[in-house]
XYZ file of C-alpha atoms in Angstrom:
242
model
C 112.052 107.303 137.137
C 113.401 106.621 133.707
C 117.148 106.167 133.469
C 119.506 108.985 133.885
C 121.602 110.495 130.864
C 124.579 109.055 133.093
C 123.108 105.558 132.544
C 122.439 106.011 128.799
C 126.058 107.404 128.460
C 127.135 104.118 130.012
C 124.974 102.061 127.733
C 126.174 103.756 124.903
C 129.999 102.552 125.756
C 128.670 99.042 124.757
C 127.936 97.181 121.320
C 124.158 96.378 121.130
C 124.601 92.445 121.348
C 126.766 93.046 124.695
C 123.576 94.760 126.005
C 121.356 92.171 124.779
C 123.559 89.335 126.435
C 123.289 91.136 129.845
C 119.473 91.651 129.443
C 119.052 87.837 129.217
C 120.701 87.461 132.627
C 118.022 89.179 134.150
C 115.287 86.585 132.674
C 112.526 89.323 132.314
C 111.589 88.431 128.693
C 111.818 85.301 126.498
C 115.408 85.357 124.659
C 113.431 85.690 121.167
C 111.860 88.823 121.891
C 112.886 92.607 122.302
C 114.874 93.169 119.356
C 114.213 94.178 115.627
C 114.844 91.489 113.039
C 117.210 91.283 110.010
C 114.969 93.680 107.825
C 116.278 96.497 109.780
C 120.037 97.201 109.262
C 122.346 100.012 110.305
C 123.037 102.448 107.111
C 126.383 103.338 109.011
C 127.735 100.590 110.783
C 130.802 102.279 111.811
C 129.175 105.047 113.889
C 128.910 104.395 117.908
C 125.969 102.922 119.344
C 123.070 104.974 119.453
C 120.997 105.155 122.697
C 117.829 106.969 123.212
C 114.108 107.014 123.645
C 111.359 106.386 120.885
C 109.402 109.002 119.113
C 107.122 106.898 117.031
C 105.221 107.895 113.849
C 103.282 105.990 110.860
C 104.122 106.863 107.565
C 103.333 106.408 103.986
C 104.111 107.783 100.376
C 102.259 105.739 97.884
C 99.435 108.402 97.586
C 98.896 112.216 98.411
C 98.000 113.294 101.925
C 94.293 114.411 102.120
C 95.797 117.593 103.387
C 98.902 119.680 104.658
C 102.268 119.112 103.229
C 105.164 116.579 103.593
C 107.082 118.359 106.428
C 104.048 119.385 108.901
C 104.099 116.056 110.529
C 107.784 116.344 111.427
C 107.367 119.779 112.743
C 104.560 118.323 115.189
C 107.280 115.720 115.976
C 110.094 118.004 117.168
C 107.459 119.611 119.375
C 106.746 116.789 121.095
C 110.523 115.994 121.827
C 110.198 117.660 125.475
C 107.671 115.095 126.592
C 110.477 112.375 126.464
C 112.985 111.666 129.234
C 115.738 112.057 127.143
C 117.182 112.241 123.534
C 114.651 111.110 120.937
C 115.126 108.209 118.395
C 112.703 108.602 115.524
C 110.968 105.287 114.854
C 108.910 105.143 111.536
C 106.437 102.263 110.708
C 106.026 102.432 106.910
C 102.473 101.245 105.675
C 103.434 100.768 102.202
C 104.100 97.217 101.436
C 106.550 97.429 99.469
C 107.765 100.874 100.460
C 107.214 103.453 97.849
C 108.997 106.446 98.910
C 112.027 107.469 101.310
C 110.958 108.144 104.790
C 113.804 110.460 105.480
C 116.598 112.402 103.645
C 119.157 115.139 104.496
C 116.472 117.906 105.593
C 114.548 115.904 108.161
C 117.606 114.339 109.612
C 119.346 117.600 109.978
C 116.268 118.951 111.753
C 115.861 115.760 114.107
C 119.516 116.148 114.845
C 119.205 119.804 115.541
C 116.371 119.354 117.948
C 118.413 116.637 119.683
C 117.622 113.406 118.258
C 120.245 110.767 118.231
C 119.072 108.449 115.487
C 116.377 107.434 113.234
C 114.729 103.791 112.579
C 112.316 103.231 109.533
C 110.714 99.981 108.303
C 110.815 101.787 104.825
C 113.498 103.265 102.955
C 115.854 106.239 103.238
C 117.651 108.605 100.905
C 120.493 111.092 100.627
C 122.578 108.857 102.560
C 126.011 110.437 101.863
C 124.626 113.734 103.235
C 123.226 111.872 106.163
C 126.297 110.252 107.074
C 128.295 113.503 107.099
C 125.796 114.387 109.906
C 127.176 111.118 111.909
C 123.491 110.559 112.605
C 122.707 106.833 112.999
C 119.944 105.485 110.828
C 118.407 101.955 110.340
C 116.237 101.236 107.492
C 115.022 98.452 105.358
C 115.834 99.868 101.914
C 117.188 102.609 100.142
C 114.890 104.797 97.969
C 115.723 107.615 95.675
C 112.447 109.763 95.628
C 110.236 110.708 98.545
C 107.093 110.465 96.355
C 103.877 111.584 98.581
C 105.748 111.262 101.906
C 103.427 112.092 104.740
C 103.028 110.947 108.362
C 99.584 109.462 109.563
C 99.845 109.829 113.125
C 102.224 110.257 115.993
C 103.050 108.871 119.334
C 101.047 105.372 118.886
C 102.822 101.882 119.028
C 104.219 100.889 115.852
C 105.674 97.618 114.467
C 109.025 97.733 112.829
C 111.107 94.896 112.147
C 108.878 92.571 114.058
C 109.235 94.622 117.351
C 106.529 96.474 118.758
C 107.749 100.100 119.783
C 105.813 102.506 122.007
C 106.618 106.138 122.427
C 109.280 106.467 125.127
C 110.682 102.940 124.856
C 114.354 102.927 125.478
C 116.461 101.572 122.393
C 119.884 100.543 121.617
C 121.417 100.249 118.117
C 124.393 99.870 116.274
C 126.079 97.809 113.473
C 124.358 94.675 114.608
C 120.738 95.789 114.967
C 118.200 97.577 117.321
C 117.072 96.443 120.879
C 114.761 97.317 123.345
C 116.269 97.969 126.964
C 113.602 97.379 129.575
C 113.873 100.976 131.555
C 113.282 98.968 134.870
C 116.577 97.343 134.718
C 118.652 99.833 132.582
C 120.742 101.089 135.474
C 121.718 97.550 136.441
C 122.260 96.327 132.876
C 124.571 99.488 132.347
C 126.560 98.554 135.475
C 126.755 94.788 134.812
C 127.828 94.930 131.411
C 131.569 95.764 132.322
C 131.691 92.281 134.233
C 129.767 90.660 131.377
C 132.666 91.920 128.893
C 135.339 90.908 131.227
C 133.881 87.409 131.344
C 133.807 87.027 127.748
C 137.573 87.934 127.704
C 138.297 84.774 129.482
C 137.402 82.834 126.437
C 138.672 85.333 123.916
C 141.833 85.482 125.529
C 142.454 81.757 125.478
C 141.458 81.564 121.923
C 143.952 84.387 120.746
C 146.744 83.935 123.184
C 149.985 82.174 122.663
C 150.680 78.534 123.167
C 149.060 75.466 121.781
C 145.359 75.319 121.904
C 143.541 72.065 123.323
C 139.851 70.946 123.733
C 140.922 70.470 127.667
C 142.301 74.025 127.728
C 139.262 75.601 126.005
C 136.929 73.461 128.193
C 138.638 74.930 131.363
C 138.318 78.367 129.856
C 134.463 77.864 129.074
C 134.114 76.675 132.452
C 135.590 79.659 134.271
C 133.725 81.954 131.970
C 130.216 79.974 132.813
C 131.249 80.387 136.515
C 131.581 84.090 136.392
C 128.515 84.409 134.246
C 126.520 82.327 136.578
C 127.557 84.232 139.717
C 126.318 87.295 137.781
C 122.923 85.839 136.572
C 122.303 84.831 140.435
C 123.079 88.694 141.612
C 120.763 90.258 138.856
C 117.887 87.592 138.033
C 114.248 88.749 138.792
C 113.147 84.967 139.490
C 112.315 84.192 142.717
C-alpha cells in the first residue's frame, strides 16, 4: 500500500535535508543516490516543502511537433492524475540541450494546481515566475526562459532523468529550498515517524552551539557524543540490515 495522505502531511512538516538524513538511517540505498543534483533549484525557496507522487513526461521545444498543439499533452496528463495514489508532482525531462523554450508558465501551472498537483520539476526552464509565485505553487527548474518556443510533450508516464535522478511514474518526491529527494515508499511511514526524534537529536548540538556560556572543545565533544548516541539508537531501531 502507498503511504497515506496523513504520512505525506507529516513528511511535509520537515525540510528536505531532514528527510534525507532520516532515510540514511535505514541504510536502504547509497548515500550518494536518491536526490536531484544542484542543476535543479527551487524557484520559490520560501515556500513550504512539496510532497507528492511523480507524474512524468518528456518535453522538447526546439522544433515543431508533428501533430497536435502545445496544450494537448498536458490535458492527457491531468486525465491520468487519478491513477496516482495521491497528489501529483509534475516531472519533466527536457530533451533539448541546452533547453530552448520554457517547460511551464502561468497557464499550465494554474491547470495543474487546479487538478490537485502540488508542484512541478523540470530539467529545462520556466517562465511567468511572478504569476506562478502568486499561485503558491512550488516549481523547480534548471533555468528561466522567456519563450515557450515550440513546446510539446513527447510521451507520458515513462521513467525520466532529471538532475541525475531517474524518476518513475508514481515515485514519492519531497522538495524544498534545498532540492528534491526521492522517498522510498516502503519506509515512508517510518521516516515520517522518526523525523521528530532526529530533529530533537540535532537540537543537542544546536542548543550547545547557540546556548549561553563559554564554549569549549570538551563541551562540544560531549554534545556530539550525546547526539551520536541518540542517533545510534534510532538507527539500530530502523535499519534494514540483518
